[in-house]
PDB file of C-alpha atoms in Angstrom:
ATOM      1  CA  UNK A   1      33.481 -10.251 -20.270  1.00  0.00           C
ATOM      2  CA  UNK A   2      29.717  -9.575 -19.932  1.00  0.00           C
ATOM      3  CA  UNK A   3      28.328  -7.601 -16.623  1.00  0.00           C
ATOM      4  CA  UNK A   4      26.730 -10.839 -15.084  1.00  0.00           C
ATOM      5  CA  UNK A   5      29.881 -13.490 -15.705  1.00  0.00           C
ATOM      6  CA  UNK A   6      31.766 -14.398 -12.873  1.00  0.00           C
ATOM      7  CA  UNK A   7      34.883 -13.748 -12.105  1.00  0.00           C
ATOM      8  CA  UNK A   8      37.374 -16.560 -10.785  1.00  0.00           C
ATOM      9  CA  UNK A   9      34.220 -18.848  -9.575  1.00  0.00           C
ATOM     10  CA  UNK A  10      32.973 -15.480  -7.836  1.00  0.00           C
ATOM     11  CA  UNK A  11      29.427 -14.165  -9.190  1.00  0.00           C
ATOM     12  CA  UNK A  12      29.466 -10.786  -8.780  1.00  0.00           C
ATOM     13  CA  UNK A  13      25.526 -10.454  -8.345  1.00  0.00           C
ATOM     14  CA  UNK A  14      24.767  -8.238 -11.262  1.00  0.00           C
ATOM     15  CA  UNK A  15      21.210  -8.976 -12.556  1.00  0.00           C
ATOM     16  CA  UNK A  16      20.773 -10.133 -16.138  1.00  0.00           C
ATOM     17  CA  UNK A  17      21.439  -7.550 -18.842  1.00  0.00           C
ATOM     18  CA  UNK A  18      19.361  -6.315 -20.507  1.00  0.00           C
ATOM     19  CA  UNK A  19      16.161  -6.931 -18.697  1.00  0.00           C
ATOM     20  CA  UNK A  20      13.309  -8.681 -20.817  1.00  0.00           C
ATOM     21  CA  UNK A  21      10.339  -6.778 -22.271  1.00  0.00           C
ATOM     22  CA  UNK A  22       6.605  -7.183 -21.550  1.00  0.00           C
ATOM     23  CA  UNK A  23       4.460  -9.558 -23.860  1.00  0.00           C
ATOM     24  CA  UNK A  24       3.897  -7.506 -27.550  1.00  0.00           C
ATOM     25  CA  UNK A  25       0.305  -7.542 -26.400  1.00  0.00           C
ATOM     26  CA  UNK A  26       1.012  -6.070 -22.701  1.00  0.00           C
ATOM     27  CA  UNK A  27       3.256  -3.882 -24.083  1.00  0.00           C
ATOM     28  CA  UNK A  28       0.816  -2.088 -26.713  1.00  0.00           C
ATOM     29  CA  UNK A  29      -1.781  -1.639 -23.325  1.00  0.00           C
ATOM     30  CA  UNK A  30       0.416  -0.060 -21.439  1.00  0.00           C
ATOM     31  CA  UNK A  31       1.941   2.289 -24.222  1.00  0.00           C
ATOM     32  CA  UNK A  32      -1.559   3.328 -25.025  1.00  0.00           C
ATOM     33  CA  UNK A  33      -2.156   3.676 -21.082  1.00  0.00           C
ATOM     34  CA  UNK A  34       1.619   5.064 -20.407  1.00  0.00           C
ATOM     35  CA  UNK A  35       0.320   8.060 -23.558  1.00  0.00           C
ATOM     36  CA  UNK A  36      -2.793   8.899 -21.670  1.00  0.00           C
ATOM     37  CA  UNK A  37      -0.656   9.293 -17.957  1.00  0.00           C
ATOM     38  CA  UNK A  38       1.848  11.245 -19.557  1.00  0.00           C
ATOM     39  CA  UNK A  39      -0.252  13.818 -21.707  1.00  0.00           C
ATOM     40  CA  UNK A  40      -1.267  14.627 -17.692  1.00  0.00           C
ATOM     41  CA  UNK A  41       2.015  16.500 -16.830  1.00  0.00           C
ATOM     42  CA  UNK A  42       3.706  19.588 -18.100  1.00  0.00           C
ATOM     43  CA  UNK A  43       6.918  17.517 -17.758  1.00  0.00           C
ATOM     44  CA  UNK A  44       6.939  13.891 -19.296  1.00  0.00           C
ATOM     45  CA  UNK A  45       9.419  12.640 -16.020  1.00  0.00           C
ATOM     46  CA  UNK A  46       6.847  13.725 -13.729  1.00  0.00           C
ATOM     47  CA  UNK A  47       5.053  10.704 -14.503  1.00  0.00           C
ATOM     48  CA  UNK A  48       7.172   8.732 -13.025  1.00  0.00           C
ATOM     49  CA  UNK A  49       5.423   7.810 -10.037  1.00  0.00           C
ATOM     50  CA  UNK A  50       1.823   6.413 -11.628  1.00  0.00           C
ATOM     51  CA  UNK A  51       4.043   4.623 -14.252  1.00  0.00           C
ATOM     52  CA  UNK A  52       5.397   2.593 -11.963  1.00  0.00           C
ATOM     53  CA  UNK A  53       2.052   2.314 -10.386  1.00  0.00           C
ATOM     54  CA  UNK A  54       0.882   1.178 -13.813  1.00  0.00           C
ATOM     55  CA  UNK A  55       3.516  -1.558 -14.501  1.00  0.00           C
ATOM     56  CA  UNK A  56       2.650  -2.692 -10.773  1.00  0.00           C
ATOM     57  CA  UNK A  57      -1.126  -3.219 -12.133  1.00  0.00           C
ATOM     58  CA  UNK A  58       0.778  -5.874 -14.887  1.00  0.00           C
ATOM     59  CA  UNK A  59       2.748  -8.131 -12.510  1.00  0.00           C
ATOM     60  CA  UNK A  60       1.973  -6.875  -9.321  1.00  0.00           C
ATOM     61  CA  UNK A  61       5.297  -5.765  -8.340  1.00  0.00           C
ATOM     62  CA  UNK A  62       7.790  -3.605 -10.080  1.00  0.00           C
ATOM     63  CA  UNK A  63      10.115  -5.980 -12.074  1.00  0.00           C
ATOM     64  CA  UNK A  64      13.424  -5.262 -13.978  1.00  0.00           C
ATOM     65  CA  UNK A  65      10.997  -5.292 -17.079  1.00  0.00           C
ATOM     66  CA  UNK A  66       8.809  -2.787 -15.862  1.00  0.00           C
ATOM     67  CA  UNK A  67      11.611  -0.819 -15.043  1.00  0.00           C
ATOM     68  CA  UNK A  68      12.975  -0.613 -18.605  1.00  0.00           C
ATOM     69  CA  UNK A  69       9.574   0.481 -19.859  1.00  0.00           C
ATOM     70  CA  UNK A  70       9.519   3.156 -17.771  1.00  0.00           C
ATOM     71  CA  UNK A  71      12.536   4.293 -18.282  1.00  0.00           C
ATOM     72  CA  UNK A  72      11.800   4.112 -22.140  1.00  0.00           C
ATOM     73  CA  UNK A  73       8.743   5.702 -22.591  1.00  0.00           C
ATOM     74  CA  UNK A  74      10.315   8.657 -20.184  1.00  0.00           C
ATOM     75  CA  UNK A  75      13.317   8.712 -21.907  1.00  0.00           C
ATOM     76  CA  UNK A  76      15.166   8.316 -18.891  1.00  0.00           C
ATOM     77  CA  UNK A  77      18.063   5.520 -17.566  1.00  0.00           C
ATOM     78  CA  UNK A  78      16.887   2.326 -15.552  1.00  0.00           C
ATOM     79  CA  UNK A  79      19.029   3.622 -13.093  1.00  0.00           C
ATOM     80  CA  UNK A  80      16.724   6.941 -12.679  1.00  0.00           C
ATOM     81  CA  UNK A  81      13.509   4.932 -12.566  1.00  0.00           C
ATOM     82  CA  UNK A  82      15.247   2.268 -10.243  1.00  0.00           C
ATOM     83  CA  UNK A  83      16.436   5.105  -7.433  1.00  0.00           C
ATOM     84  CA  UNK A  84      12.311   6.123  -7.318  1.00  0.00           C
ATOM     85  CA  UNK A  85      11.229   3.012  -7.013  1.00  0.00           C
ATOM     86  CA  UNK A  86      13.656   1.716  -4.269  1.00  0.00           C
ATOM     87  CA  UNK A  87      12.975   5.219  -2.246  1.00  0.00           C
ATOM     88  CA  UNK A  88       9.275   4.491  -2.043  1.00  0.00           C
ATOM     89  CA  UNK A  89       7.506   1.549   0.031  1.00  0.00           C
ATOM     90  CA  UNK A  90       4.230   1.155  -1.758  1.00  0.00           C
ATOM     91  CA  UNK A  91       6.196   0.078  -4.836  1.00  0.00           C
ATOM     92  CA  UNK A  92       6.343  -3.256  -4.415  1.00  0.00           C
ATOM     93  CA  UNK A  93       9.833  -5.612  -5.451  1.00  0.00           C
ATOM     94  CA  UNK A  94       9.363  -8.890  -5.542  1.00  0.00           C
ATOM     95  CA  UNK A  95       6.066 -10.757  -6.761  1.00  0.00           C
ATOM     96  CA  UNK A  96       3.201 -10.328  -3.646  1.00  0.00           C
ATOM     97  CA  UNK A  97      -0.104 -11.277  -3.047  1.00  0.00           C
ATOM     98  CA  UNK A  98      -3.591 -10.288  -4.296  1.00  0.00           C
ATOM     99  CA  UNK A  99      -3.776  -8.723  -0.845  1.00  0.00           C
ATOM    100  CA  UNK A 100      -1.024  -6.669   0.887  1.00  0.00           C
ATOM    101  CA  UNK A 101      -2.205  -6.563   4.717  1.00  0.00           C
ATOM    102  CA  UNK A 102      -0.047  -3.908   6.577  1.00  0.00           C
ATOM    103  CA  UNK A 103      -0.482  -3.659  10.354  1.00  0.00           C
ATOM    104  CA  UNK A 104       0.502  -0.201  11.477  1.00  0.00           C
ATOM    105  CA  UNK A 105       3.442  -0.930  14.732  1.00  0.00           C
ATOM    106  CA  UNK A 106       3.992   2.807  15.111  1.00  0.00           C
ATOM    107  CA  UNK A 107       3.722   4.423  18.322  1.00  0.00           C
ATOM    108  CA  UNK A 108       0.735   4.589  19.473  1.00  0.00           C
ATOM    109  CA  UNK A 109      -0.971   1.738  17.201  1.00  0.00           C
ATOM    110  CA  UNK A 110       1.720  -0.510  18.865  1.00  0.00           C
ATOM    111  CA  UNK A 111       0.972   0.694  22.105  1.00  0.00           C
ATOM    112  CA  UNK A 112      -2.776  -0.163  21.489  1.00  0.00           C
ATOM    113  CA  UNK A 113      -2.062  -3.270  20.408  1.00  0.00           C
ATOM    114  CA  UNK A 114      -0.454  -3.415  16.658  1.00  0.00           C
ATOM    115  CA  UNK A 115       2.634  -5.039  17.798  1.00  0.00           C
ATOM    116  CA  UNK A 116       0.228  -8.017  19.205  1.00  0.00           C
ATOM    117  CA  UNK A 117      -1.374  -8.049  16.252  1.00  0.00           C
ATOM    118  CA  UNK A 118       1.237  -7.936  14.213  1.00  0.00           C
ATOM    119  CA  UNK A 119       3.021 -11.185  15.573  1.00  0.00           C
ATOM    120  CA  UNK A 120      -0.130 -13.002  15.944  1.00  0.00           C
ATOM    121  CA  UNK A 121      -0.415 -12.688  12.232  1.00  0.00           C
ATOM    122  CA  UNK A 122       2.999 -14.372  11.449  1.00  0.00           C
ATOM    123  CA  UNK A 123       2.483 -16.646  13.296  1.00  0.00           C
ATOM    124  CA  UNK A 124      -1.301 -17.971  12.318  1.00  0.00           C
ATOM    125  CA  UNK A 125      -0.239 -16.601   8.610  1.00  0.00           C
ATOM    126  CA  UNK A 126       2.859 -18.621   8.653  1.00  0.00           C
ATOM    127  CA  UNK A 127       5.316 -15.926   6.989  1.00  0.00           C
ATOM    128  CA  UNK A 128       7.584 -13.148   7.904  1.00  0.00           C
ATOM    129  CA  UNK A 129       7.421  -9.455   7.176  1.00  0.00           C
ATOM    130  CA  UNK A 130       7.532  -8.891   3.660  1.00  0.00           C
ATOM    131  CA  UNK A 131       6.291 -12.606   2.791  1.00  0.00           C
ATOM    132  CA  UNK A 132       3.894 -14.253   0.835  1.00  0.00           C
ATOM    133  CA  UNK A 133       1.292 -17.433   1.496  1.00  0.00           C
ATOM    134  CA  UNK A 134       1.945 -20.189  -0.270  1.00  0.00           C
ATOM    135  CA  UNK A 135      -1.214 -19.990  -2.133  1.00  0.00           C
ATOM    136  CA  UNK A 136      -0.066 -16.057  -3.393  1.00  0.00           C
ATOM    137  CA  UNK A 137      -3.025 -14.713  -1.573  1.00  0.00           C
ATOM    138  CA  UNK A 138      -1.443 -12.755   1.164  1.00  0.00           C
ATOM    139  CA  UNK A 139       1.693 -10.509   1.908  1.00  0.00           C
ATOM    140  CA  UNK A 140       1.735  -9.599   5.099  1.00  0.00           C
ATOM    141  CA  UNK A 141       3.832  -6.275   6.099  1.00  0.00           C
ATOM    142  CA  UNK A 142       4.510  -3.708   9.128  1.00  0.00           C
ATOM    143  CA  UNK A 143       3.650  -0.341   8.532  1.00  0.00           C
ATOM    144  CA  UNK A 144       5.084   2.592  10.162  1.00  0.00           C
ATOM    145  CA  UNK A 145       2.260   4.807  10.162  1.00  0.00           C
ATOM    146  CA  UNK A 146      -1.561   4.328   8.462  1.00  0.00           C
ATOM    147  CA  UNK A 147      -1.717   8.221   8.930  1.00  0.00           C
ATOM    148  CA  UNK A 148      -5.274   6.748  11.071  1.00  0.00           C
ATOM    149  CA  UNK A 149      -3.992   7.135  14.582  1.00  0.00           C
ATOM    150  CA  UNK A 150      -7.446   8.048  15.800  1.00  0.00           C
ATOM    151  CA  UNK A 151      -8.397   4.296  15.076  1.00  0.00           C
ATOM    152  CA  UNK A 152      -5.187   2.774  16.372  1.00  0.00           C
ATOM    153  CA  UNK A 153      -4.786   0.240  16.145  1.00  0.00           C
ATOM    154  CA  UNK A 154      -5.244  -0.094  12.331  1.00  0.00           C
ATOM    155  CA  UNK A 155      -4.451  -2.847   9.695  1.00  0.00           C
ATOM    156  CA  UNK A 156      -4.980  -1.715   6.081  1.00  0.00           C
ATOM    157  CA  UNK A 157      -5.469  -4.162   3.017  1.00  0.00           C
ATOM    158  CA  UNK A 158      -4.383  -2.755  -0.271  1.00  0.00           C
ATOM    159  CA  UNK A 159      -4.718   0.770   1.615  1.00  0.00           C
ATOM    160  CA  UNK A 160      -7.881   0.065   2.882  1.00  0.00           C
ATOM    161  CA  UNK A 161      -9.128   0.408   6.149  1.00  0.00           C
ATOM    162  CA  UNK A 162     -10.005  -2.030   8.938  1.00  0.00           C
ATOM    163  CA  UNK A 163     -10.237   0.183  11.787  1.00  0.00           C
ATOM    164  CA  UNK A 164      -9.764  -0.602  15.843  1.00  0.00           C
ATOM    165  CA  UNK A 165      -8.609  -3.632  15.351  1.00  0.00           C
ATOM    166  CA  UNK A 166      -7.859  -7.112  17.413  1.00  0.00           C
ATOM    167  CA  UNK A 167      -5.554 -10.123  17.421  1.00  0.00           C
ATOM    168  CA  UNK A 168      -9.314 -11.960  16.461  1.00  0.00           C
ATOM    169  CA  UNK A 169     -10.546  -9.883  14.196  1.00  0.00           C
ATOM    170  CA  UNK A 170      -7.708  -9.575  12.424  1.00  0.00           C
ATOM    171  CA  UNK A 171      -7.040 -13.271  11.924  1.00  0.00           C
ATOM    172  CA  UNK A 172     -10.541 -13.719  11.200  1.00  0.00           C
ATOM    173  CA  UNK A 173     -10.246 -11.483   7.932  1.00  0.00           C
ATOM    174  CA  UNK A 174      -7.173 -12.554   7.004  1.00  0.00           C
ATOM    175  CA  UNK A 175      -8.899 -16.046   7.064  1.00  0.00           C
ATOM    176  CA  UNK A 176     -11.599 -14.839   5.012  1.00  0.00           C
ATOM    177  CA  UNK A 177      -9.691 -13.132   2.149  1.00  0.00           C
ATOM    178  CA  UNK A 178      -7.670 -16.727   2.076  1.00  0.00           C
ATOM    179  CA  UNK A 179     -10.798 -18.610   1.741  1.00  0.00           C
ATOM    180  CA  UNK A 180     -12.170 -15.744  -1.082  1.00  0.00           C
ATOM    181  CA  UNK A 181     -15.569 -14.814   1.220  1.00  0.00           C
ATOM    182  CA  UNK A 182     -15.795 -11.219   0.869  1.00  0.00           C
ATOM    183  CA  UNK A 183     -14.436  -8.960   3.404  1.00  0.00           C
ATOM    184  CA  UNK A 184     -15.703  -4.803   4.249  1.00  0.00           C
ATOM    185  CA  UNK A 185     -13.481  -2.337   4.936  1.00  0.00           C
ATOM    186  CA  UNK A 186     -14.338  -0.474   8.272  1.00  0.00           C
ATOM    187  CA  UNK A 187     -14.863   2.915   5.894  1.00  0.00           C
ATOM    188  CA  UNK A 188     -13.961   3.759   2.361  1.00  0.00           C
ATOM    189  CA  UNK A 189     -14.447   1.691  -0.901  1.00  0.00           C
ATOM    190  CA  UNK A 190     -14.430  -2.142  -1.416  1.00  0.00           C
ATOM    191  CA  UNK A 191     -11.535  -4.298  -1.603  1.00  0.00           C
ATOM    192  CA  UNK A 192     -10.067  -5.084  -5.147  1.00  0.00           C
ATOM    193  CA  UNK A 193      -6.566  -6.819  -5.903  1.00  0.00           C
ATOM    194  CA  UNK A 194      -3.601  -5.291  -5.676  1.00  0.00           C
ATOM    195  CA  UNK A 195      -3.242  -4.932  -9.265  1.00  0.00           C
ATOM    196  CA  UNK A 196      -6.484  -3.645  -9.690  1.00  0.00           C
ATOM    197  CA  UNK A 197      -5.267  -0.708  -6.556  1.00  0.00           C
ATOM    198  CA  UNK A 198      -2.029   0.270  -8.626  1.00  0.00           C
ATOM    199  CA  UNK A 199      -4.358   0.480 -11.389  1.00  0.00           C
ATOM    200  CA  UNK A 200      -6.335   3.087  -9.850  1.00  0.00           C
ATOM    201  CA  UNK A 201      -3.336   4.535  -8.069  1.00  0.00           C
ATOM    202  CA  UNK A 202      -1.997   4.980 -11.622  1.00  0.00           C
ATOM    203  CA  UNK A 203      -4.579   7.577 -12.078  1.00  0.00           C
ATOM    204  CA  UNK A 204      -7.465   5.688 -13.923  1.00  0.00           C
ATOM    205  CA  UNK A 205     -11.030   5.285 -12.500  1.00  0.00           C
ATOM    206  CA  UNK A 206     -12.461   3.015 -10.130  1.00  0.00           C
ATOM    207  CA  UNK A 207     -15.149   1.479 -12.740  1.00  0.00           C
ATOM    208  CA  UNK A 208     -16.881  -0.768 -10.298  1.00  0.00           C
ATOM    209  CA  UNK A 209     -20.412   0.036  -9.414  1.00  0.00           C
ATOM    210  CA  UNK A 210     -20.730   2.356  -6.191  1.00  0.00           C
ATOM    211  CA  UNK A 211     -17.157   1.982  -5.197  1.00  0.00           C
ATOM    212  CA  UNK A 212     -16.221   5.916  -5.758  1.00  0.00           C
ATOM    213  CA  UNK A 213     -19.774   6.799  -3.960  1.00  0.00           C
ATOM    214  CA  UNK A 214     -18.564   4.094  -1.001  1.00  0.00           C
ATOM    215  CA  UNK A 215     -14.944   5.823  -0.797  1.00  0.00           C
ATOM    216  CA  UNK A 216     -16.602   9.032   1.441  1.00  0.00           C
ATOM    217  CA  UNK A 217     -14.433  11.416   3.551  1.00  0.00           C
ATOM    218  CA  UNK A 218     -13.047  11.290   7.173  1.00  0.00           C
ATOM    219  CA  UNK A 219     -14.603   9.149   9.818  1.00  0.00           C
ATOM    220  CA  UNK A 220     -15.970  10.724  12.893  1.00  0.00           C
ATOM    221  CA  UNK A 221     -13.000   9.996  14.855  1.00  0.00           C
ATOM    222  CA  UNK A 222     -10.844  11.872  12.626  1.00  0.00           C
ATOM    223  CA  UNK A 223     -13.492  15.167  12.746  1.00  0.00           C
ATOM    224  CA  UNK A 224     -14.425  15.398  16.104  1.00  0.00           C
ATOM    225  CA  UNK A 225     -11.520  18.290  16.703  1.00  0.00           C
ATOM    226  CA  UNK A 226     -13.382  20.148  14.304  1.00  0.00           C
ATOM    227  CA  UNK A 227     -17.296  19.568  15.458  1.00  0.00           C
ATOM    228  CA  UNK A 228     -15.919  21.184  18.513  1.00  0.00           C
ATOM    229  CA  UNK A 229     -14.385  23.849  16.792  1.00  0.00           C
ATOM    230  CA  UNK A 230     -17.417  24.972  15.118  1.00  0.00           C
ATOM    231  CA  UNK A 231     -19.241  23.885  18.115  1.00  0.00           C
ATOM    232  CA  UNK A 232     -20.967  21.186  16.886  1.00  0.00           C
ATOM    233  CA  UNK A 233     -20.501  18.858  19.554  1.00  0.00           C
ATOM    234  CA  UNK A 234     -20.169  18.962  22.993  1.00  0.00           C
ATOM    235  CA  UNK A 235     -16.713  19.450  24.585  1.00  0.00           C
ATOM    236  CA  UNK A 236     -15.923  17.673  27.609  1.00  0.00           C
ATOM    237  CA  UNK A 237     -12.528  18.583  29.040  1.00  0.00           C
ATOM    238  CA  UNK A 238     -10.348  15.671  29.062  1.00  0.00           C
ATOM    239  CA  UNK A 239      -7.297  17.446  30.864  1.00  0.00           C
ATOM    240  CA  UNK A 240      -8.101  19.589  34.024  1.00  0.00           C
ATOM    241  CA  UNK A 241      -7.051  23.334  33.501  1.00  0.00           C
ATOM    242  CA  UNK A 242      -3.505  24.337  34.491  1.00  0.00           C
ATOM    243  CA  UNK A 243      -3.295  25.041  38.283  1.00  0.00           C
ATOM    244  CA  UNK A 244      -6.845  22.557  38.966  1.00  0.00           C
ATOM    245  CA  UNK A 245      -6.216  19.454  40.495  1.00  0.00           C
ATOM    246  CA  UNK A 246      -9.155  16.489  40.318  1.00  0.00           C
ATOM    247  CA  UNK A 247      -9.798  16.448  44.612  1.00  0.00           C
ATOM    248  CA  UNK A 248     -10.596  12.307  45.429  1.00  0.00           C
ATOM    249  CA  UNK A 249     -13.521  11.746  47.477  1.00  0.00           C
ATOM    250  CA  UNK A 250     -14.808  15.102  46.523  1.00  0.00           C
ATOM    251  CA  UNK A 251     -12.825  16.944  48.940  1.00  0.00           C
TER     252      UNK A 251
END
């Protein structure tokens, strides 16, 4: 009895064994790609993490086949490879779109408004969390955190910014990346596909012209703790010192 027949009527939901390979032309890319990742690390199995960024670049989600190449050029078991990429979120396990729009519904993006957002984008988007447009242009997600609370509340596209964001601004980008006019982050480099992101996440350059330039540092939001610090900018108290009390009317 193979591990996929059913038994008495009752499948048993065991996927397929074993799982197909990559194209003979895919495959030789990403062996000559998987080489150059590995030859990074001390350690061949810490290279996990941007292999299974690479495969991601291939199909844009991290199949059962991209699994077993992993696990093969690492010389480890699918079931190794499969526990990493189940424990993190940005790998990706079904097929998704060209652009992953997350909307942050942590605390305090929520509280400014990411929960609105959030639902207003199901429901003009017309999926669920985790789901696709018909048209494979857009999977739209909740986030936990952006790590960009000083610009909550914040929707990111393939880990992008789009700062301070609305119920109307966010529709209207989500309307222009279905209808392929180009769209700016608030800061940091320009959008590419998802593919092309795990690309780059996998450790290889951003080739496009001016997009490592446009990728800067920390917005001002995020440094003005420090400008005050060094005193670089004014400080104006926004809590009154312990034992003062704000008088109304002056008196």
């Amino acid at each position: 009895m193979t591990a996929n027949q059913p038994v008495s009527g009752v499948s048993l939901g065991m996927p397929q064994l074993p799982a197909p390979d990559f194209p003979a032309d895919a495959r030789a890319r990403l062996e000559a790609d998987a080489k150059e990742v590995i030859a990074r690390y001390p350690d061949s199995r810490s290279a996990l993490l941007p292999l299974l960024h690479l495969v991601q670049s291939q199909e844009g989600y991290v199949s059962r086949t991209g699994i077993r190449f992993c696990a093969e050029v690492l010389g480890l078991t699918t079931a190794e490879v499969t526990a990493v990429a189940t424990f993190y979120t940005m790998y990706r396990r079904k097929p998704s779109g060209d652009y992953q729009v997350g909307v942050c519904t942590n605390t305090l993006c929520a509280v400014m408004g990411g929960d609105a957002i959030f639902e207003e984008l199901k429901d003009h988007l017309g999926v669920g969390n985790n789901e696709t447009t018909p048209d494979g242009k857009v999977t739209l997600e909740h986030i936990e955190c952006n790590a960009a609370c000083d610009y909550a509340p914040v929707v990111m596209v393939n880990w992008e910014f789009f700062d301070n964001q609305t119920p109307e601004s966010a529709k209207a980008m989500v309307d222009d990346l279905l209808a392929g006019r180009p769209v700016e982050p608030t800061r940091g480099a320009p959008l590419c596909t998802y593919k092309e992101t795990a690309r780059i996440l996998a450790g290889f350059p951003d080739e496009r012209e001016g997009a490592v330039e446009a990728s800067g540092g920390a917005g001002p939001a995020s440094l003005i703790g420090l400008r005050i610090a060094r005193g670089e900018a004014p400080h104006t108290p926004i809590v009154h010192p312990r034992g003062e009390a704000t008088i109304e009317g002056g008196e």
